[in-house]
Amino acid sequence: MLTTHPFDDDKLREECGIFGVSGSSGAAALVALGLHALQHRGQEAAGITSFDGHLFHTHRAMGHVAGNFDRDDVIRALPGDVAVGHVRYSTTGETALRNVQPLYADLSTGGFAVAHNGNISNAMKLRRELVRRGSIFQSTSDTETIIHLVATSNYRTLLDRFIDALKQVEGAYSLIVTTPEGMIACRDPLGIRPLVMGRLDDAVIFASETVALDVCGATFERAVDPGELVIVQGTEIRSIRPFQEVAPRPCIFEWVYFSRPDSIVDDHSIYSVRKGIGAQLAIEAPVEADLVIPVPDSGVPAAIGYAQQSGIPFELGIIRSHYVGRTFIQPGDKVRHLGVKLKHNANRALIQGKRVVLIDDSIVRGTTSLKIVQMMREAGAAEVHMRIASPPTRHSCFYGVDTPERAKLLAAQLDLGGMTDFIHADSLAFVSIDGLYKALGEARRADIRPKYCDACFTGAYPTTLTDQDESATVDQFQMLAERVV
C-alpha cells in the first residue's frame, strides 16, 4: 500500500501557492521556477496556464513541480508572455485532475484562468444557487464558484463582473487571474492569505511568498494590500479598492509554520519571528535540561530561539533524511512501524542519558509528538520535555487550511495534563496566545479586535461561515429526527 509518511500526517497543511508573471518572454518557465519555491505550500498537484496573445495553453498534473514541469517539451507547449501557476494541497474538493488549478473557462468576454489560495466559506450555498440557475460545474473545487459568478454577472465589463463575483463570496482568497485583457491579482478584504508583487526587468510578478521572487531573481516591491485589486495590462499597472475597508486579519499561522523561513510576510522575517517565538516560549515555560532539540525542519528556528534565551545547548538530536519522498511502501505492520525511521532518526550518541527539550511548531492530532517522544526514549533520553511554538490548536480552520474536524484535535479533547500523558512526555507546554503576538511585536487585547486571524487557537473566526453553519444545522436536524424515530 502506498501511503503518506507517518511524520507528515500530523501537520496543518496550507491549501496552495500561486505565482503569476505578466510581460516576460517565456513566462511559463519563470512560473515553473516560482512554483518550485512554493512547493511546500502544496505537494498534491501543480498546473500552469499561459497566454500567447491569442490562445490559452494549460498543463496540469498530479504530483510535484519537478517531474511535471522540468521538461523542455512541457514548457515549449506553454508559450506566451503571460502565465499563472498553482501548487495544490486540497482542502475543498476531491483529489482529482479536474480540481487541479489554474481552472480555465471560455466566457463571453474571452478566456479566463484563475489560481486561488484560500477557501470560499459560502461556496456550497453559492453553488446550489448557481446550479438552480443553470450553471454546469466541471469540478468540485470552491474556486470554480468564482468563475460561474463572473460568467453569470449582469455587469458589462469583465472587471466589473469580477468585482461583482468577489462581493458575493465569503472567506479567504488570494487570486491571480489571467484574461485577454490582462492579469488581475487580489486579496480578500481581510487579507487572510498572503500575496506579494515583484519586478523582473519589465515583467510584473505576483507570488504567495517573497521566496518565490528571490528564486527567479525578481525584486520585491510590496505586498498586495487586503481588499486591493492590481490590474496589469501591458506596461500599465493600476490599483483599485472596490470593497469597504475593514481592519485586516492575516493568518497568524503563516509565521508559525506555513511560510518558508526565508520569506518576508507583511514586513516580518519569518525566520526572526520563529526565533522570537522560541525565545518567548523559553521565558514562559523554562525547564532544567541538557539539550534543546528541534523537530526537523519546521521546529529549527524556534529551537534556536529557545536555546539562546535559556542558555541550554542547541543540538540536532533528530536527523532527517532528505532523500526520502513523501510516500513509501508499507507491506506490513512491522515495516510500517520501522518506516518512521526512514525520514527521521534519533542521534543516539548525543541523546543517551540526557534531559532533552523537544521543540515543534504545533500539535494537531498528537500522533507525531507521541512517535518523537517514543524515539527519544528508545535512544536513551533520561527525560523528554515537549515545548510547542504555538498555542494549542483547538479549532478547525475554514480559510484554506486542511484541519481535521475538531473531534480529532488533541487540544480540543484533552487538557494539558491529558495531552502530556497522551504523548508520554515528562512535561508539555505551549507558547501563550499573548506570547505569540509579542513575538510579532504586537499585543493581543481582549477588548479590541485582534490584528491576526488566530481562530485555530481561539475560535474567533473573522468572517461568517455560511456553509459550516448550514452543515451544523442539517446535522442537528438529522440528530433530532433520529431521536424522534
Tab-separated table of N, CA and C in Angstrom, residues 76-193:
chain	number	residue	atom	x	y	z
A	76	ARG	N	7.730	24.324	-23.634
A	76	ARG	CA	7.548	24.814	-25.004
A	76	ARG	C	6.072	24.816	-25.407
A	77	ALA	N	5.292	23.926	-24.806
A	77	ALA	CA	3.858	23.844	-25.114
A	77	ALA	C	3.053	24.889	-24.347
A	78	LEU	N	3.753	25.764	-23.595
A	78	LEU	CA	3.092	26.824	-22.825
A	78	LEU	C	3.666	28.182	-23.241
A	79	PRO	N	3.496	28.591	-24.499
A	79	PRO	CA	4.100	29.835	-24.982
A	79	PRO	C	3.350	31.068	-24.457
A	80	GLY	N	4.038	32.200	-24.537
A	80	GLY	CA	3.382	33.454	-24.198
A	80	GLY	C	4.153	34.273	-23.187
A	81	ASP	N	3.805	35.555	-23.102
A	81	ASP	CA	4.445	36.486	-22.176
A	81	ASP	C	3.702	36.580	-20.851
A	82	VAL	N	2.587	35.868	-20.741
A	82	VAL	CA	1.768	35.898	-19.529
A	82	VAL	C	1.490	34.465	-19.105
A	83	ALA	N	1.646	34.177	-17.810
A	83	ALA	CA	1.368	32.829	-17.313
A	83	ALA	C	1.055	32.882	-15.832
A	84	VAL	N	0.261	31.931	-15.389
A	84	VAL	CA	-0.096	31.816	-13.979
A	84	VAL	C	0.024	30.352	-13.580
A	85	GLY	N	0.488	30.107	-12.349
A	85	GLY	CA	0.677	28.733	-11.891
A	85	GLY	C	0.169	28.517	-10.484
A	86	HIS	N	0.077	27.238	-10.108
A	86	HIS	CA	-0.563	26.862	-8.855
A	86	HIS	C	0.010	25.535	-8.367
A	87	VAL	N	0.295	25.448	-7.089
A	87	VAL	CA	0.582	24.159	-6.447
A	87	VAL	C	-0.513	23.917	-5.419
A	88	ARG	N	-0.954	22.674	-5.313
A	88	ARG	CA	-2.191	22.389	-4.584
A	88	ARG	C	-2.016	21.333	-3.504
A	89	TYR	N	-2.639	21.609	-2.374
A	89	TYR	CA	-2.967	20.573	-1.397
A	89	TYR	C	-4.433	20.781	-1.082
A	90	SER	N	-5.269	19.838	-1.388
A	90	SER	CA	-6.709	20.093	-1.369
A	90	SER	C	-7.255	20.193	0.041
A	91	THR	N	-8.087	21.210	0.251
A	91	THR	CA	-8.934	21.267	1.438
A	91	THR	C	-10.397	21.259	1.009
A	92	THR	N	-10.663	21.732	-0.191
A	92	THR	CA	-12.019	21.725	-0.737
A	92	THR	C	-11.979	21.017	-2.088
A	93	GLY	N	-12.795	19.983	-2.237
A	93	GLY	CA	-12.803	19.246	-3.497
A	93	GLY	C	-11.945	18.003	-3.411
A	94	GLU	N	-12.324	17.000	-4.186
A	94	GLU	CA	-11.627	15.720	-4.164
A	94	GLU	C	-10.234	15.844	-4.791
A	95	THR	N	-9.411	14.820	-4.522
A	95	THR	CA	-8.100	14.744	-5.147
A	95	THR	C	-8.273	14.159	-6.540
A	96	ALA	N	-8.323	15.031	-7.538
A	96	ALA	CA	-8.551	14.592	-8.917
A	96	ALA	C	-8.034	15.664	-9.855
A	97	LEU	N	-7.673	15.252	-11.075
A	97	LEU	CA	-7.101	16.184	-12.045
A	97	LEU	C	-8.068	17.325	-12.370
A	98	ARG	N	-9.366	17.052	-12.322
A	98	ARG	CA	-10.333	18.102	-12.664
A	98	ARG	C	-10.313	19.252	-11.663
A	99	ASN	N	-9.766	19.029	-10.467
A	99	ASN	CA	-9.687	20.081	-9.464
A	99	ASN	C	-8.338	20.789	-9.435
A	100	VAL	N	-7.398	20.331	-10.261
A	100	VAL	CA	-6.069	20.943	-10.285
A	100	VAL	C	-6.164	22.309	-10.970
A	101	GLN	N	-5.532	23.288	-10.381
A	101	GLN	CA	-5.570	24.649	-10.914
A	101	GLN	C	-4.282	24.978	-11.663
A	102	PRO	N	-4.327	26.073	-12.468
A	102	PRO	CA	-5.396	27.031	-12.674
A	102	PRO	C	-6.625	26.398	-13.351
A	103	LEU	N	-7.806	26.865	-12.921
A	103	LEU	CA	-9.035	26.497	-13.606
A	103	LEU	C	-9.245	27.462	-14.767
A	104	TYR	N	-9.741	26.938	-15.876
A	104	TYR	CA	-9.909	27.754	-17.091
A	104	TYR	C	-11.324	27.603	-17.622
A	105	ALA	N	-11.855	28.714	-18.165
A	105	ALA	CA	-13.160	28.676	-18.821
A	105	ALA	C	-13.196	29.711	-19.939
A	106	ASP	N	-13.962	29.415	-20.976
A	106	ASP	CA	-14.234	30.387	-22.043
A	106	ASP	C	-15.518	31.125	-21.693
A	107	LEU	N	-15.393	32.402	-21.380
A	107	LEU	CA	-16.547	33.230	-21.050
A	107	LEU	C	-16.923	34.088	-22.255
A	108	SER	N	-18.015	34.810	-22.157
A	108	SER	CA	-18.436	35.682	-23.251
A	108	SER	C	-17.418	36.791	-23.504
A	109	THR	N	-16.628	37.100	-22.472
A	109	THR	CA	-15.595	38.132	-22.587
A	109	THR	C	-14.263	37.560	-23.043
A	110	GLY	N	-14.168	36.238	-23.206
A	110	GLY	CA	-12.925	35.601	-23.605
A	110	GLY	C	-12.452	34.606	-22.566
A	111	GLY	N	-11.222	34.105	-22.730
A	111	GLY	CA	-10.665	33.132	-21.798
A	111	GLY	C	-10.489	33.709	-20.405
A	112	PHE	N	-10.577	32.820	-19.402
A	112	PHE	CA	-10.491	33.238	-18.002
A	112	PHE	C	-9.809	32.106	-17.229
A	113	ALA	N	-8.584	32.350	-16.759
A	113	ALA	CA	-7.843	31.354	-15.975
A	113	ALA	C	-7.610	31.917	-14.579
A	114	VAL	N	-7.852	31.115	-13.559
A	114	VAL	CA	-7.753	31.602	-12.182
A	114	VAL	C	-6.987	30.609	-11.317
A	115	ALA	N	-6.086	31.146	-10.487
A	115	ALA	CA	-5.380	30.376	-9.459
A	115	ALA	C	-5.741	30.983	-8.113
A	116	HIS	N	-6.078	30.136	-7.161
A	116	HIS	CA	-6.687	30.576	-5.903
A	116	HIS	C	-5.967	29.945	-4.715
A	117	ASN	N	-5.614	30.766	-3.756
A	117	ASN	CA	-5.124	30.294	-2.466
A	117	ASN	C	-6.129	30.748	-1.409
A	118	GLY	N	-6.739	29.804	-0.726
A	118	GLY	CA	-7.702	30.142	0.310
A	118	GLY	C	-8.879	29.192	0.285
A	119	ASN	N	-10.010	29.642	0.812
A	119	ASN	CA	-11.205	28.817	0.822
A	119	ASN	C	-12.432	29.724	0.884
A	120	ILE	N	-13.383	29.471	-0.002
A	120	ILE	CA	-14.628	30.234	-0.025
A	120	ILE	C	-15.593	29.560	0.945
A	121	SER	N	-15.921	30.237	2.038
A	121	SER	CA	-16.688	29.589	3.106
A	121	SER	C	-18.193	29.565	2.850
A	122	ASN	N	-18.658	30.176	1.756
A	122	ASN	CA	-20.070	30.031	1.355
A	122	ASN	C	-20.189	29.431	-0.040
A	123	ALA	N	-19.157	28.693	-0.469
A	123	ALA	CA	-19.127	28.144	-1.835
A	123	ALA	C	-20.260	27.147	-2.077
A	124	MET	N	-20.576	26.324	-1.097
A	124	MET	CA	-21.629	25.322	-1.292
A	124	MET	C	-22.986	25.984	-1.504
A	125	LYS	N	-23.271	27.030	-0.712
A	125	LYS	CA	-24.543	27.740	-0.877
A	125	LYS	C	-24.609	28.415	-2.240
A	126	LEU	N	-23.520	29.091	-2.626
A	126	LEU	CA	-23.482	29.740	-3.937
A	126	LEU	C	-23.622	28.721	-5.060
A	127	ARG	N	-22.972	27.588	-4.906
A	127	ARG	CA	-23.013	26.550	-5.945
A	127	ARG	C	-24.444	26.050	-6.150
A	128	ARG	N	-25.168	25.822	-5.061
A	128	ARG	CA	-26.557	25.358	-5.189
A	128	ARG	C	-27.405	26.377	-5.951
A	129	GLU	N	-27.207	27.648	-5.639
A	129	GLU	CA	-27.964	28.702	-6.319
A	129	GLU	C	-27.603	28.767	-7.805
A	130	LEU	N	-26.307	28.642	-8.109
A	130	LEU	CA	-25.852	28.697	-9.499
A	130	LEU	C	-26.376	27.506	-10.307
A	131	VAL	N	-26.371	26.336	-9.705
A	131	VAL	CA	-26.871	25.143	-10.400
A	131	VAL	C	-28.362	25.282	-10.681
A	132	ARG	N	-29.111	25.851	-9.731
A	132	ARG	CA	-30.547	26.078	-9.957
A	132	ARG	C	-30.782	27.030	-11.134
A	133	ARG	N	-29.820	27.944	-11.340
A	133	ARG	CA	-29.947	28.919	-12.427
A	133	ARG	C	-29.389	28.389	-13.750
A	134	GLY	N	-28.881	27.156	-13.741
A	134	GLY	CA	-28.444	26.547	-14.992
A	134	GLY	C	-26.957	26.342	-15.151
A	135	SER	N	-26.135	26.744	-14.172
A	135	SER	CA	-24.688	26.541	-14.281
A	135	SER	C	-24.361	25.058	-14.235
A	136	ILE	N	-23.355	24.654	-14.991
A	136	ILE	CA	-22.893	23.270	-15.024
A	136	ILE	C	-21.443	23.253	-14.557
A	137	PHE	N	-21.200	22.657	-13.408
A	137	PHE	CA	-19.868	22.643	-12.818
A	137	PHE	C	-19.061	21.461	-13.344
A	138	GLN	N	-17.771	21.699	-13.577
A	138	GLN	CA	-16.861	20.669	-14.075
A	138	GLN	C	-15.925	20.129	-12.998
A	139	SER	N	-15.930	20.769	-11.818
A	139	SER	CA	-15.046	20.335	-10.732
A	139	SER	C	-15.823	20.376	-9.430
A	140	THR	N	-15.188	19.921	-8.370
A	140	THR	CA	-15.772	20.048	-7.031
A	140	THR	C	-15.031	21.101	-6.213
A	141	SER	N	-14.219	21.900	-6.874
A	141	SER	CA	-13.431	22.930	-6.205
A	141	SER	C	-14.278	24.170	-5.933
A	142	ASP	N	-14.057	24.790	-4.775
A	142	ASP	CA	-14.760	26.039	-4.460
A	142	ASP	C	-14.354	27.160	-5.422
A	143	THR	N	-13.167	27.065	-6.005
A	143	THR	CA	-12.674	28.103	-6.907
A	143	THR	C	-13.568	28.252	-8.127
A	144	GLU	N	-14.153	27.153	-8.600
A	144	GLU	CA	-14.995	27.223	-9.797
A	144	GLU	C	-16.225	28.097	-9.568
A	145	THR	N	-16.625	28.238	-8.311
A	145	THR	CA	-17.760	29.107	-7.999
A	145	THR	C	-17.501	30.527	-8.488
A	146	ILE	N	-16.262	30.993	-8.335
A	146	ILE	CA	-15.917	32.349	-8.769
A	146	ILE	C	-16.105	32.488	-10.272
A	147	ILE	N	-15.674	31.477	-11.033
A	147	ILE	CA	-15.819	31.522	-12.494
A	147	ILE	C	-17.287	31.660	-12.883
A	148	HIS	N	-18.170	30.873	-12.256
A	148	HIS	CA	-19.590	30.919	-12.612
A	148	HIS	C	-20.227	32.242	-12.191
A	149	LEU	N	-19.793	32.800	-11.074
A	149	LEU	CA	-20.312	34.099	-10.658
A	149	LEU	C	-19.929	35.183	-11.662
A	150	VAL	N	-18.708	35.096	-12.186
A	150	VAL	CA	-18.278	36.046	-13.220
A	150	VAL	C	-19.103	35.841	-14.488
A	151	ALA	N	-19.277	34.584	-14.877
A	151	ALA	CA	-19.981	34.276	-16.131
A	151	ALA	C	-21.429	34.724	-16.101
A	152	THR	N	-22.068	34.672	-14.937
A	152	THR	CA	-23.499	34.982	-14.846
A	152	THR	C	-23.785	36.402	-14.378
A	153	SER	N	-22.740	37.172	-14.131
A	153	SER	CA	-22.942	38.543	-13.679
A	153	SER	C	-23.615	39.387	-14.760
A	154	ASN	N	-24.407	40.335	-14.339
A	154	ASN	CA	-25.111	41.218	-15.281
A	154	ASN	C	-24.307	42.466	-15.641
A	155	TYR	N	-23.146	42.631	-15.031
A	155	TYR	CA	-22.324	43.797	-15.367
A	155	TYR	C	-21.715	43.623	-16.758
A	156	ARG	N	-21.319	44.741	-17.363
A	156	ARG	CA	-20.877	44.717	-18.760
A	156	ARG	C	-19.411	44.340	-18.899
A	157	THR	N	-18.519	45.009	-18.173
A	157	THR	CA	-17.090	44.755	-18.355
A	157	THR	C	-16.641	43.569	-17.512
A	158	LEU	N	-15.567	42.940	-17.944
A	158	LEU	CA	-15.028	41.802	-17.198
A	158	LEU	C	-14.605	42.214	-15.790
A	159	LEU	N	-13.964	43.358	-15.661
A	159	LEU	CA	-13.523	43.801	-14.345
A	159	LEU	C	-14.703	43.991	-13.405
A	160	ASP	N	-15.764	44.615	-13.892
A	160	ASP	CA	-16.948	44.809	-13.046
A	160	ASP	C	-17.601	43.478	-12.699
A	161	ARG	N	-17.598	42.550	-13.651
A	161	ARG	CA	-18.144	41.215	-13.368
A	161	ARG	C	-17.330	40.505	-12.281
A	162	PHE	N	-16.026	40.658	-12.370
A	162	PHE	CA	-15.144	40.020	-11.399
A	162	PHE	C	-15.372	40.609	-10.003
A	163	ILE	N	-15.469	41.913	-9.931
A	163	ILE	CA	-15.720	42.567	-8.641
A	163	ILE	C	-17.083	42.144	-8.093
A	164	ASP	N	-18.068	42.069	-8.959
A	164	ASP	CA	-19.407	41.618	-8.559
A	164	ASP	C	-19.338	40.212	-7.970
A	165	ALA	N	-18.559	39.342	-8.605
A	165	ALA	CA	-18.402	37.975	-8.097
A	165	ALA	C	-17.755	37.969	-6.719
A	166	LEU	N	-16.687	38.741	-6.559
A	166	LEU	CA	-15.969	38.754	-5.284
A	166	LEU	C	-16.827	39.298	-4.155
A	167	LYS	N	-17.724	40.212	-4.465
A	167	LYS	CA	-18.581	40.779	-3.419
A	167	LYS	C	-19.625	39.779	-2.927
A	168	GLN	N	-19.770	38.665	-3.626
A	168	GLN	CA	-20.735	37.639	-3.204
A	168	GLN	C	-20.106	36.508	-2.397
A	169	VAL	N	-18.775	36.449	-2.392
A	169	VAL	CA	-18.120	35.333	-1.712
A	169	VAL	C	-17.676	35.735	-0.314
A	170	GLU	N	-17.622	34.731	0.559
A	170	GLU	CA	-17.125	34.891	1.918
A	170	GLU	C	-15.851	34.061	2.075
A	171	GLY	N	-15.087	34.376	3.088
A	171	GLY	CA	-13.923	33.552	3.391
A	171	GLY	C	-12.623	34.198	2.975
A	172	ALA	N	-11.680	33.364	2.563
A	172	ALA	CA	-10.315	33.822	2.286
A	172	ALA	C	-9.951	33.546	0.841
A	173	TYR	N	-9.324	34.536	0.205
A	173	TYR	CA	-8.822	34.299	-1.143
A	173	TYR	C	-7.693	35.252	-1.482
A	174	SER	N	-6.644	34.684	-2.032
A	174	SER	CA	-5.677	35.425	-2.836
A	174	SER	C	-5.782	34.822	-4.223
A	175	LEU	N	-5.982	35.680	-5.219
A	175	LEU	CA	-6.268	35.210	-6.576
A	175	LEU	C	-5.327	35.857	-7.575
A	176	ILE	N	-4.935	35.074	-8.580
A	176	ILE	CA	-4.286	35.609	-9.768
A	176	ILE	C	-5.112	35.141	-10.955
A	177	VAL	N	-5.614	36.104	-11.734
A	177	VAL	CA	-6.498	35.815	-12.865
A	177	VAL	C	-5.827	36.303	-14.146
A	178	THR	N	-5.877	35.478	-15.184
A	178	THR	CA	-5.356	35.854	-16.494
A	178	THR	C	-6.499	35.870	-17.500
A	179	THR	N	-6.624	36.985	-18.233
A	179	THR	CA	-7.645	37.154	-19.258
A	179	THR	C	-6.991	37.784	-20.489
A	180	PRO	N	-7.664	37.809	-21.631
A	180	PRO	CA	-7.094	38.502	-22.799
A	180	PRO	C	-6.846	39.985	-22.539
A	181	GLU	N	-7.562	40.563	-21.567
A	181	GLU	CA	-7.408	41.983	-21.262
A	181	GLU	C	-6.228	42.267	-20.345
A	182	GLY	N	-5.707	41.232	-19.664
A	182	GLY	CA	-4.593	41.439	-18.756
A	182	GLY	C	-4.665	40.518	-17.554
A	183	MET	N	-3.809	40.785	-16.591
A	183	MET	CA	-3.732	39.982	-15.372
A	183	MET	C	-4.275	40.780	-14.194
A	184	ILE	N	-5.016	40.093	-13.308
A	184	ILE	CA	-5.549	40.706	-12.096
A	184	ILE	C	-5.076	39.883	-10.901
A	185	ALA	N	-4.548	40.566	-9.887
A	185	ALA	CA	-4.169	39.910	-8.639
A	185	ALA	C	-4.907	40.605	-7.503
A	186	CYS	N	-5.420	39.828	-6.564
A	186	CYS	CA	-6.182	40.450	-5.481
A	186	CYS	C	-6.171	39.593	-4.229
A	187	ARG	N	-6.471	40.267	-3.116
A	187	ARG	CA	-6.646	39.596	-1.820
A	187	ARG	C	-8.018	39.956	-1.258
A	188	ASP	N	-8.547	39.077	-0.416
A	188	ASP	CA	-9.824	39.380	0.216
A	188	ASP	C	-9.669	40.570	1.163
A	189	PRO	N	-10.756	41.236	1.526
A	189	PRO	CA	-10.661	42.452	2.338
A	189	PRO	C	-9.949	42.275	3.671
A	190	LEU	N	-9.946	41.064	4.227
A	190	LEU	CA	-9.249	40.814	5.481
A	190	LEU	C	-7.786	40.426	5.278
A	191	GLY	N	-7.409	40.109	4.046
A	191	GLY	CA	-6.022	39.739	3.773
A	191	GLY	C	-5.597	38.478	4.484
A	192	ILE	N	-6.493	37.513	4.594
A	192	ILE	CA	-6.195	36.301	5.376
A	192	ILE	C	-5.038	35.519	4.763
A	193	ARG	N	-5.052	35.369	3.446
A	193	ARG	CA	-3.977	34.656	2.763
A	193	ARG	C	-3.019	35.678	2.131
